[in-house]
Coordinates of C-alpha atoms in Angstrom, one line a residue:
X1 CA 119.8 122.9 60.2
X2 CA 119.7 121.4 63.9
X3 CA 123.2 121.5 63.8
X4 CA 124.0 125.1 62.8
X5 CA 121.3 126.5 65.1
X6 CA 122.8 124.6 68.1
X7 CA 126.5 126.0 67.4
X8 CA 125.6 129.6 67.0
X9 CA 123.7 129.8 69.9
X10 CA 126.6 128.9 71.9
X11 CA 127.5 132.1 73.0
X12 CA 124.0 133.3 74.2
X13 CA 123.7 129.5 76.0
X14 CA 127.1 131.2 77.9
X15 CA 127.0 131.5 81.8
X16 CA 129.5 134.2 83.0
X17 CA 128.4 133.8 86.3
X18 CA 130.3 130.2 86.3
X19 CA 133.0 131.6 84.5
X20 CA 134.6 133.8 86.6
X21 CA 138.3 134.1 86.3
X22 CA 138.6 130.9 83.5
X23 CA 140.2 131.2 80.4
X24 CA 140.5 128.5 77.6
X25 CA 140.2 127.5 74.1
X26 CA 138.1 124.4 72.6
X27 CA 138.6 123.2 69.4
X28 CA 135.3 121.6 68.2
X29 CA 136.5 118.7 65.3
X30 CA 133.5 117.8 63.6
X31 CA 134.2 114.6 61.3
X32 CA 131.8 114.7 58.6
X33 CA 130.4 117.3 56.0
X34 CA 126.6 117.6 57.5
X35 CA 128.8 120.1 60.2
X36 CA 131.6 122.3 60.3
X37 CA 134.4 122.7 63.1
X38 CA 134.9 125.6 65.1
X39 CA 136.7 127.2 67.9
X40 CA 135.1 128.6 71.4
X41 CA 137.2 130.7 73.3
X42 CA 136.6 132.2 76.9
X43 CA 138.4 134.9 78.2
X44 CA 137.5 137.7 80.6
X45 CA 133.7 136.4 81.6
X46 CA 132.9 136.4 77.7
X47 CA 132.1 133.9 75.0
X48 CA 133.0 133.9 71.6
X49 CA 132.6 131.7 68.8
X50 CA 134.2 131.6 65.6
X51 CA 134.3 129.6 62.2
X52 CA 137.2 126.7 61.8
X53 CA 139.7 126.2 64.4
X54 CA 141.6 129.5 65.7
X55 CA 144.7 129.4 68.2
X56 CA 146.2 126.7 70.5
X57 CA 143.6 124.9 72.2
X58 CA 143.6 123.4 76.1
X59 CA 141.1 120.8 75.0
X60 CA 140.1 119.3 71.2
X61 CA 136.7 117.2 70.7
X62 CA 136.6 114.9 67.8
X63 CA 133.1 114.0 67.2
X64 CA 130.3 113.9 64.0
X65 CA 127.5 115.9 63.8
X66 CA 125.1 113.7 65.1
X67 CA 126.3 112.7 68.4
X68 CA 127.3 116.6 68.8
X69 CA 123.6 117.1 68.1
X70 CA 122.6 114.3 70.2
X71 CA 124.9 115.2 73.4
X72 CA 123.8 118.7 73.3
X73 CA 120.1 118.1 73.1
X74 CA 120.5 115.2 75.9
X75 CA 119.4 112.5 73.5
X76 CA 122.9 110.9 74.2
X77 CA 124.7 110.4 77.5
X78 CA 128.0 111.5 77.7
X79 CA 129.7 109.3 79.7
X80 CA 128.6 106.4 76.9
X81 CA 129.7 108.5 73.9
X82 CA 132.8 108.8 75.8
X83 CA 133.3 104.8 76.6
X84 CA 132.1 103.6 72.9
X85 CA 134.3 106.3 71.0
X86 CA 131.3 108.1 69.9
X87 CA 133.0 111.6 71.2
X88 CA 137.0 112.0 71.3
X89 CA 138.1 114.6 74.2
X90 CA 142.3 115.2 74.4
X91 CA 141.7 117.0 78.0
X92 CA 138.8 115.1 80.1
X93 CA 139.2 117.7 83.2
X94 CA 139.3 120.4 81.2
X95 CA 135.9 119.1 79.1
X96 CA 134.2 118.9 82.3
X97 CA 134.9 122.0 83.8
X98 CA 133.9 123.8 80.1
X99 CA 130.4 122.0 79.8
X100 CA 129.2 123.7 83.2
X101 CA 129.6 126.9 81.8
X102 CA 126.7 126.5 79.0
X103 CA 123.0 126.4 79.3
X104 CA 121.7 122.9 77.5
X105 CA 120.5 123.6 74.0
X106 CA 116.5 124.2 73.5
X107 CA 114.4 126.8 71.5
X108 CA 113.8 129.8 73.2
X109 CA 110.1 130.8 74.1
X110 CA 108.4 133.6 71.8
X111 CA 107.0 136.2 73.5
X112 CA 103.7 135.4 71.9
X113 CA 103.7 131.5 72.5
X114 CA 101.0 131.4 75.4
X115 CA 101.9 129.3 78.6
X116 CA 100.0 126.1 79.2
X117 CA 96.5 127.1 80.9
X118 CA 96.6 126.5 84.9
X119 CA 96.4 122.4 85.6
X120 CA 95.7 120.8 89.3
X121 CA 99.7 120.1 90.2
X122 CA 99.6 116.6 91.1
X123 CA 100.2 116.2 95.1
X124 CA 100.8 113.1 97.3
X125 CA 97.1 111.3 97.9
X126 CA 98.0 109.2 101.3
X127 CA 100.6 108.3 103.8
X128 CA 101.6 109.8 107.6
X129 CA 103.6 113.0 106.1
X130 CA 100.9 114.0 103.8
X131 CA 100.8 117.8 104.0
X132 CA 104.5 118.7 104.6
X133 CA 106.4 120.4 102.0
X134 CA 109.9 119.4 101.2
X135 CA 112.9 121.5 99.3
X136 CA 115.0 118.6 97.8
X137 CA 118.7 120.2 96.8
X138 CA 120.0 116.6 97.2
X139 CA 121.5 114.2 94.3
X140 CA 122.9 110.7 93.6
X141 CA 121.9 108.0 95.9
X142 CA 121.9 109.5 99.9
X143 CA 119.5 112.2 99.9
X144 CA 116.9 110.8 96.9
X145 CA 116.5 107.8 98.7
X146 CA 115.8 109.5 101.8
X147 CA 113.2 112.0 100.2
X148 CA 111.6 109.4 97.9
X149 CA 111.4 107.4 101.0
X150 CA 109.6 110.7 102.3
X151 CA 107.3 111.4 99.2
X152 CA 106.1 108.0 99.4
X153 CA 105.2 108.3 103.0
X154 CA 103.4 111.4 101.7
X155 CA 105.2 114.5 101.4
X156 CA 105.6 117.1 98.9
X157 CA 109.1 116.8 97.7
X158 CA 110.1 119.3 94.7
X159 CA 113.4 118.5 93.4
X160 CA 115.3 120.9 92.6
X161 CA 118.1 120.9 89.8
X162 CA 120.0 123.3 87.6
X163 CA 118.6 123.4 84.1
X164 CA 122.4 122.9 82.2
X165 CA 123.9 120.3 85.7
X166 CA 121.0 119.0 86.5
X167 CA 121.7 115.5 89.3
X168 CA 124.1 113.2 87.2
X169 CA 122.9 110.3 88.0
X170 CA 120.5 110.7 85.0
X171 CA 123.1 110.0 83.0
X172 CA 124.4 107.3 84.6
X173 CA 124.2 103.8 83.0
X174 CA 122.1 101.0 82.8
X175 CA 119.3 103.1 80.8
X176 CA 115.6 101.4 80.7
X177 CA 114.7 103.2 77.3
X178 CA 116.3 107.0 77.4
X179 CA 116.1 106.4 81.2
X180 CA 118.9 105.7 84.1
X181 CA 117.7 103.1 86.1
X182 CA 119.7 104.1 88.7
X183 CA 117.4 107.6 88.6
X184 CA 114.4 106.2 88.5
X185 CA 115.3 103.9 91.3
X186 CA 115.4 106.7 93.9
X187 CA 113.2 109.5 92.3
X188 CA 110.1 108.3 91.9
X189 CA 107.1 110.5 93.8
X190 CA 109.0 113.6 93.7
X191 CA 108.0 117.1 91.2
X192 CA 110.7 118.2 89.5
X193 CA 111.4 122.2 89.5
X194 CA 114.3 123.1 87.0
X195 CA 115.7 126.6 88.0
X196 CA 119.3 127.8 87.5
X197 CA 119.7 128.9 91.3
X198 CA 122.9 130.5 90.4
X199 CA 121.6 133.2 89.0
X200 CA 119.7 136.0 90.9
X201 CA 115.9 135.8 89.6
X202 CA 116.5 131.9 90.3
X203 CA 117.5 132.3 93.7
X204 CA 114.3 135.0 94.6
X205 CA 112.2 132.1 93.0
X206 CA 114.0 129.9 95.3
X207 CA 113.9 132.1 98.5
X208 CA 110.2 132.4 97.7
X209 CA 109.6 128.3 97.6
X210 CA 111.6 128.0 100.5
X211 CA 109.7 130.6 103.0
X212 CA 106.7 128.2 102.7
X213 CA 108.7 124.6 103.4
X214 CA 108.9 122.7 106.4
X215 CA 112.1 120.7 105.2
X216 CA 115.2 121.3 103.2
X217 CA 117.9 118.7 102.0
X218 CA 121.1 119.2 100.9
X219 CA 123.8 117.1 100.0
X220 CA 126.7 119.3 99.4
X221 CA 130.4 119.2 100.7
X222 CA 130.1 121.8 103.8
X223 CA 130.2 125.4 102.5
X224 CA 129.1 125.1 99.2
X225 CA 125.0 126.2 100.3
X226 CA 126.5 128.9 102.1
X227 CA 128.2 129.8 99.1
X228 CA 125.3 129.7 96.5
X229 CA 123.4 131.5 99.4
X230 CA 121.1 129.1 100.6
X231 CA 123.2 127.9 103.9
X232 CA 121.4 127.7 107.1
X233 CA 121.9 131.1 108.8
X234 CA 120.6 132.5 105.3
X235 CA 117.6 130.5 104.9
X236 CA 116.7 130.7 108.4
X237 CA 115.8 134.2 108.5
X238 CA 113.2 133.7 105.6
X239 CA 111.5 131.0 107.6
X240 CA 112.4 130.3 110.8
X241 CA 110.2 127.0 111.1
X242 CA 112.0 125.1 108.4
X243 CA 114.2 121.7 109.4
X244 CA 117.1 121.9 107.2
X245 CA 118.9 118.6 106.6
X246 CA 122.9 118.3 105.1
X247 CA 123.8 115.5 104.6
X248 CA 127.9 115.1 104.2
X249 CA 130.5 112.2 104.0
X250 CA 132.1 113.4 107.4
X251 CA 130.0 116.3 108.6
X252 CA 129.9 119.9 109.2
X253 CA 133.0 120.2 111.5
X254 CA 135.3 116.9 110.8
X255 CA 138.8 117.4 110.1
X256 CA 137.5 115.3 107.1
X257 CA 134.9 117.9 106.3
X258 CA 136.1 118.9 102.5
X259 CA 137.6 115.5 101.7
X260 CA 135.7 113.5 99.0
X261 CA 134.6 110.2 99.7
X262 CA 131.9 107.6 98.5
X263 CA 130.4 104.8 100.2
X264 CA 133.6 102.6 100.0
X265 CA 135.2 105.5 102.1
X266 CA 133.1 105.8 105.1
X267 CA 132.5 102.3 106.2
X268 CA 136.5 102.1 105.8
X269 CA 136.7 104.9 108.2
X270 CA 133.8 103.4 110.5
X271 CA 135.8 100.3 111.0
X272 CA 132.7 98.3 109.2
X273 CA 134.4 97.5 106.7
X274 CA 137.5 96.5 108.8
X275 CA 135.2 93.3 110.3
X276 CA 133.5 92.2 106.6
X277 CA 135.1 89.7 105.0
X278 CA 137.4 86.9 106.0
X279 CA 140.7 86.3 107.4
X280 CA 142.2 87.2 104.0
X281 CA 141.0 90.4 103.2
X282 CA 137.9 92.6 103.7
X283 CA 134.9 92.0 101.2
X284 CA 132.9 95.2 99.7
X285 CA 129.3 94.8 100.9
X286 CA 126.7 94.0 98.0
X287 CA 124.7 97.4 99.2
X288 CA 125.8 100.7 99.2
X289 CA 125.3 100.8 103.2
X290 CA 126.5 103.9 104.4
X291 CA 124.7 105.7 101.2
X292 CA 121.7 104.0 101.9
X293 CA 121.6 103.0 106.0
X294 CA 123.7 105.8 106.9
X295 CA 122.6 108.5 104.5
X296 CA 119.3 107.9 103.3
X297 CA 117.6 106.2 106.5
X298 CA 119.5 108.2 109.0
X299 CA 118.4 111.3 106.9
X300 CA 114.6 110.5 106.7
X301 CA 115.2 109.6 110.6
X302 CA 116.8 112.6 111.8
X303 CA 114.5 115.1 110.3
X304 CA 111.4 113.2 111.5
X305 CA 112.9 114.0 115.2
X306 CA 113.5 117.5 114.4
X307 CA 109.6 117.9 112.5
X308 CA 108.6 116.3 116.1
X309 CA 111.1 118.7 118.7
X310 CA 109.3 121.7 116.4
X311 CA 105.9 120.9 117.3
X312 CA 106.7 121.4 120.8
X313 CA 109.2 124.8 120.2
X314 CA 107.9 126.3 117.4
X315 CA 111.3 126.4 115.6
X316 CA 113.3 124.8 112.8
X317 CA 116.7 123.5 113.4
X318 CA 120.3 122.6 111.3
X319 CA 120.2 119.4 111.4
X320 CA 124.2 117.7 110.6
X321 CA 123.9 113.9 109.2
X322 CA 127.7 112.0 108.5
X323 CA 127.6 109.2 107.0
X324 CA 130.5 108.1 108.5
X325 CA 128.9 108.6 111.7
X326 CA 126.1 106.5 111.3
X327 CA 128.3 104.2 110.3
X328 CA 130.0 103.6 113.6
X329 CA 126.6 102.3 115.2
X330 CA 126.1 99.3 112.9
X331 CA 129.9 98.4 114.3
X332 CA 128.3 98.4 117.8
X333 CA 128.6 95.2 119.0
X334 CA 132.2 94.9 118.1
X335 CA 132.9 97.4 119.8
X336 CA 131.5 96.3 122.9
X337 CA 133.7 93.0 121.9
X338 CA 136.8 95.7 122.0
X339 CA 135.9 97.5 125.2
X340 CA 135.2 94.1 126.5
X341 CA 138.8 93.3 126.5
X342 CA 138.2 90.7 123.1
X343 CA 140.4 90.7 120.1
X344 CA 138.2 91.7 117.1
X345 CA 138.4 89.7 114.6
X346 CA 137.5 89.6 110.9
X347 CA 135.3 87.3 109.9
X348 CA 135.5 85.7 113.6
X349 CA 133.1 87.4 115.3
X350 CA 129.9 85.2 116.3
X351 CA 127.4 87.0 114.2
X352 CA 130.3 87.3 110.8
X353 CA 131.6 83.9 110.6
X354 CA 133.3 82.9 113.5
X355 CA 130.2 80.3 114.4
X356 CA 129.1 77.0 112.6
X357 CA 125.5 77.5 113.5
X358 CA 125.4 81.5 111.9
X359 CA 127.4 81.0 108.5
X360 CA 127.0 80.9 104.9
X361 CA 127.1 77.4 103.1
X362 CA 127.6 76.3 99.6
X363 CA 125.5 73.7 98.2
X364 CA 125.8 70.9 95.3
X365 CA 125.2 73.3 92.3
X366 CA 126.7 76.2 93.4
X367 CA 124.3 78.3 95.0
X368 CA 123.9 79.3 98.6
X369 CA 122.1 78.6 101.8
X370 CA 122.2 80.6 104.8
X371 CA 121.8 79.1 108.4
X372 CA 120.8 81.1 111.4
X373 CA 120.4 78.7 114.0
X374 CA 122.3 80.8 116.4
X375 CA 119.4 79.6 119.8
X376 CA 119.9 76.5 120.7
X377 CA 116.7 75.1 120.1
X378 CA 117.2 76.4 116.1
X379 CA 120.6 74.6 116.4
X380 CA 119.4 71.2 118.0
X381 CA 116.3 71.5 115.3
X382 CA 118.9 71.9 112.7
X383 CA 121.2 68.6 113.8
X384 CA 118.0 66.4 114.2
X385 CA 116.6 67.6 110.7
X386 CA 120.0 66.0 109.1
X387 CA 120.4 63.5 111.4
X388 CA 123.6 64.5 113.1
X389 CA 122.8 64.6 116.7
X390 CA 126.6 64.3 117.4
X391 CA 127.1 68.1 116.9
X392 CA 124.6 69.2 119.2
X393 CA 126.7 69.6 122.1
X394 CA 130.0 70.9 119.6
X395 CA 128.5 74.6 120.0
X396 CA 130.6 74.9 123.2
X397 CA 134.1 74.1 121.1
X398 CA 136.1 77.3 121.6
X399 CA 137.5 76.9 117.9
X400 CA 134.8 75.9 114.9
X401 CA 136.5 75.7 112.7
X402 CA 136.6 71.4 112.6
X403 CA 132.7 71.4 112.8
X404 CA 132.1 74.5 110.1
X405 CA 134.3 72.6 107.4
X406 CA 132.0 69.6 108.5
X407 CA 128.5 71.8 108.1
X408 CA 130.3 72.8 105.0
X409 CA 130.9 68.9 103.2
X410 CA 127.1 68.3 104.0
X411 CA 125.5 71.4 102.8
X412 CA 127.9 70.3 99.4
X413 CA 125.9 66.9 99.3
X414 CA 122.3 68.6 98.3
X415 CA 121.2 71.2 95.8
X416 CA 120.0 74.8 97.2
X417 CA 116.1 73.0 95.9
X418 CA 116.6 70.4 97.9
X419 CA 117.9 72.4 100.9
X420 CA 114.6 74.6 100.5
X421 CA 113.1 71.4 100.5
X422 CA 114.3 70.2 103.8
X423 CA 114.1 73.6 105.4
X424 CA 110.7 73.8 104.7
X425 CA 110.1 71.0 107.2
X426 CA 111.0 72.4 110.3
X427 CA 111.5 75.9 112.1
X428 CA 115.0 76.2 112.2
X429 CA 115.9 79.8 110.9
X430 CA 117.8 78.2 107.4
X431 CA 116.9 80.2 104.1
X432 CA 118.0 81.0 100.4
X433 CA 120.7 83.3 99.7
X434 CA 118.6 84.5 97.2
X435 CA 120.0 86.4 93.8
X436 CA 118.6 89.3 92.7
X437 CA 116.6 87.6 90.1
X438 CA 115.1 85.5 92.4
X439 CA 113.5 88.4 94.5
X440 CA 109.9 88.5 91.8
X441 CA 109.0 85.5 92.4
X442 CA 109.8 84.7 96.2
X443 CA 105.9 84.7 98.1
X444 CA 107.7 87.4 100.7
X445 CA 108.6 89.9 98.1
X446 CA 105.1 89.1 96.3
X447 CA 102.9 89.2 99.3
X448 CA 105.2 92.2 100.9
X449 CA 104.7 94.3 97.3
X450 CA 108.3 95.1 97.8
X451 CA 108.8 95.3 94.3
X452 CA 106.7 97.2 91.9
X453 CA 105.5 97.7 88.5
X454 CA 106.8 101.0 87.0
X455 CA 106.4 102.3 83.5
X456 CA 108.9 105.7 81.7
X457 CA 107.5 108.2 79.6
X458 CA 108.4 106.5 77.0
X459 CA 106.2 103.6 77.5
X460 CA 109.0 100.8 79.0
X461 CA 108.3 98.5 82.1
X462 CA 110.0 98.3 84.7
X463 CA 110.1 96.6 89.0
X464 CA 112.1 98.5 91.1
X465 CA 112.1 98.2 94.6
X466 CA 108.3 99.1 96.7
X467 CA 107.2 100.8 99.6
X468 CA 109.5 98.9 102.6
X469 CA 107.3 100.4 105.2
X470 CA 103.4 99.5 105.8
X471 CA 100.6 102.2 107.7
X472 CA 97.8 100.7 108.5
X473 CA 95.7 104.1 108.1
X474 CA 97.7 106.1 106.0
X475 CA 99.6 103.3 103.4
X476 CA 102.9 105.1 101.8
X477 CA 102.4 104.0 98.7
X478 CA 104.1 105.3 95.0
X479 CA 102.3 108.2 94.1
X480 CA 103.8 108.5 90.9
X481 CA 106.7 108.2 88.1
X482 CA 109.8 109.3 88.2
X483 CA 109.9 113.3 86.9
X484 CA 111.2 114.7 83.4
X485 CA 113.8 117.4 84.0
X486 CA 111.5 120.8 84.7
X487 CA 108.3 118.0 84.5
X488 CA 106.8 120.2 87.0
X489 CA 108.4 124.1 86.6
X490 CA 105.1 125.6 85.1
X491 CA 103.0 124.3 88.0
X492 CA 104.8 125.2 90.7
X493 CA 105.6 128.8 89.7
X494 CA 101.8 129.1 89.1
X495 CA 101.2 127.6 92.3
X496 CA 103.2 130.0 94.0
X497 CA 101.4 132.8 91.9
X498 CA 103.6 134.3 89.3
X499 CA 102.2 135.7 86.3
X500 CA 102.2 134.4 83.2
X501 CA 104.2 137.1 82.1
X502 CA 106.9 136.5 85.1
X503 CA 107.1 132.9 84.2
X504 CA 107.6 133.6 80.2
X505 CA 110.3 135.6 81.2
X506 CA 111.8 133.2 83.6
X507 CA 111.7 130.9 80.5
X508 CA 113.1 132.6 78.0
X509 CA 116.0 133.8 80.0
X510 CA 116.4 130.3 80.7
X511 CA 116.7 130.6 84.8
X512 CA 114.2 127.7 84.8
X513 CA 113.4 125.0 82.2
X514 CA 110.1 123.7 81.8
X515 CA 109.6 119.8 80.4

């Protein structure tokens, strides 16, 4: 039974490594008669596993069989068992900090199952970085986006993830299928190498891979490479070439440095999201900008300067990316407004709302149109289109607020159709604001292939956002799917030329995990 095997192997699935000093109970309340309950008890690095439920536990799951088989095999995701009442947990901390101590559930390899014969890894076929290899520790949204933005533009990038905590954002909801979409947004192009880098065989595997890179990307709080022994100074000394990238919510030396934060967080601090919004109160931007502009982009950036200063030197470099740095330049003009003497206003700066001609505008059905007429010519275009050459000259009124709420009662006379209609007619920078679903068929987006066609393993399809960026003699383009956990393991440890013998025992000890 499924069931039974899973449970007993509990204790050899046991990491004492992660352990350390922890000591609990679980009680394990299983509420139907295809499974039994029983207790797991840690105490002094060791595991063990016993029968019904022993002694007063720090944490009791109420679940049936089923899901329990389902959550351990990775058929179910946790944090929707959790929401629908599929899995009841009394301690949720506590549950977290137990399920990183276990190995996920899968039959051991036999000594005499042979290894898939050798099989041409699949390798980026075009773009400008083709040919440089790229370590990818990173997880979430910052880092994938940056190296998916670099595997499309070519590179090799192997991601890298623990076997049992592999990046969480695979279980993140909306699924496609058994998918996130949220992971196959930002992974696609990558090879996937599953290898518990906690443990020492994983980290000589590791150290190996590494020797032979030209980039590595991390996206750790400051400290905890070091700790799993891959920070700079001890990577450096295996390959002295290699650009390593950490990307952090505050950096490397902040004050901030081992605060948590999301993307909320740093374009507080940056004072960006002190100027969005309107009089009333700041609004959250639709994107995750300092993820995305600040971490992703200013990742992918940063490194390509560093890959440039080492064809000159010779040598690799550390190089520190903030987010909340990176923020502070997309505040730049108001705070040329501020040094400039001029009150900073939210929501009254000319390019956020303070101007007639540069605002957003609400039409008869409810939709949007934006109007960035901000040259004069645009604006005199603009007035003559709708036949109100009165507010030409109004531009120069200190205080728009009179001729915004008049901008404001026309746009409320036509439908958005109508307003694409009219715009159509004349060059006068006044477009859509377009809703997500209206992105697959706008002729940009089409023409622009800016989103694609993408299809999961299990045969579900899918647009997510293209290539942004166009080569003329070396197109980025996808190069593939997004990876299955370990998708890749077998291929790149026989690239790197283990044995099959090396790799069978890397397998069954489970330091890596191979799809």
């Amino acid at each position: 039974m499924v069931f039974d095997d899973i449970v007993l192997s509990i204790p050899q699935r046991f990491r004492p490594e992660k352990a350390k000093d922890y000591e609990t109970v679980f009680h394990f309340e299983i509420k139907d008669n295809k499974g039994w309950p029983f207790t797991v008890t840690i105490s002094k690095g060791t595991c063990t596993l016993k029968k019904g439920l022993e002694g007063k536990p720090a944490c009791v799951v109420k679940t049936k069989s089923d899901t329990y088989v389902a959550l351990e095999t990775g058929k179910e995701n946790p944090q929707m068992a959790l929401m629908f009442g599929k899995v009841k947990v009394s301690n949720l901390s506590e549950m977290i900090r137990f399920s990183k101590l276990f190995h996920r559930y899968g039959k051991q390899l036999e000594a005499t199952t042979p290894l898939p014969s050798y099989i041409p890894s699949r390798k980026p076929t075009t773009g400008p970085l083709k040919g440089l290899k790229v370590v990818d520790f990173t997880r979430l949204l910052p880092g994938p986006m940056a190296t998916m933005l670099m595997a499309e533009m070519g590179a090799e990038v192997i991601k890298i993830e623990d076997p049992s905590a592999p990046d969480y954002i695979r279980n993140f909801p909306p699924f496609i299928g058994d998918h996130s979409a949220y992971y196959l947004a930002v992974n696609r192009s990558k090879r996937s190498l599953a290898i518990d880098y906690n443990t020492e065989s994983g980290k000589e595997v590791l150290y190996q891979l590494i020797k032979e890179a030209d980039v590595l990307m991390e996206q750790f709080r400051p400290g905890v490479m070091q700790q799993l022994g891959f920070g700079y100074d001890d990577v450096k000394k295996l390959n002295p070439k290699l650009v390593y990238v950490s990307i952090t919510g505050y950096g490397q030396d902040s004050p901030y440095a081992q605060r948590a934060g999301h993307d909320l967080n740093y374009i507080a601090y940056a004072g960006l999201l002190g100027i969005t919004g309107n009089e009333q109160s700041p609004s959250i931007p639709g994107g995750q900008i300092a993820d995305i502009a600040g971490g992703g982009y200013m990742a992918v950036n940063a490194c390509l300067a560093a890959l440039v200063e080492r064809s000159v030197s010779g040598e690799g470099q550390w190089v520190d990316v903030s987010m909340t740095d990176c923020m502070v330049p997309l505040s730049a003009f108001a705070i040329a407004e501020h040094a400039a003497g001029k009150s900073v206003k939210r929501g009254g700066q000319a390019l956020s709302g303070g101007l007639a001609n540069y605002n957003v505008y609400r039409c008869a059905d409810g939709a949007y149109m934006a109007l960035g007429a901000l040259e004069p010519k645009f604006w005199e275009g603009f007035c003559d289109l709708v036949d109100k050459p009165e507010w030409k000259h109004r531009l120069l009124e200190e205080d728009q607020r009179e001729l915004k709420s008049e901008v404001a009662q026309l746009f409320a006379e036509k439908t958005k159709a109508a307003w694409i209609s009219l715009a159509n007619q004349a060059d006068i920078c006044l477009s859509p604001v377009h809703d997500i679903a209206d992105l697959v068929n706008d002729p940009h987006m089409v023409q622009r292939g800016l989103l694609t066609e993408q299809t999961t393993p299990n045969g579900e399809h899918y647009k997510m956002a293209g290539v942004p960026i166009k080569f003329l003699n070396t197109p980025a383009a996808v190069q593939w799917e997004p990876p299955m956990l370990g998708e890749d393991t077998i291929a790149i440890l026989q690239e790197m030329g283990l044995q099959e013998n090396a790799i069978k025992t890397l397998l069954q000890e489970r330091i890596v995990l191979g799809a």
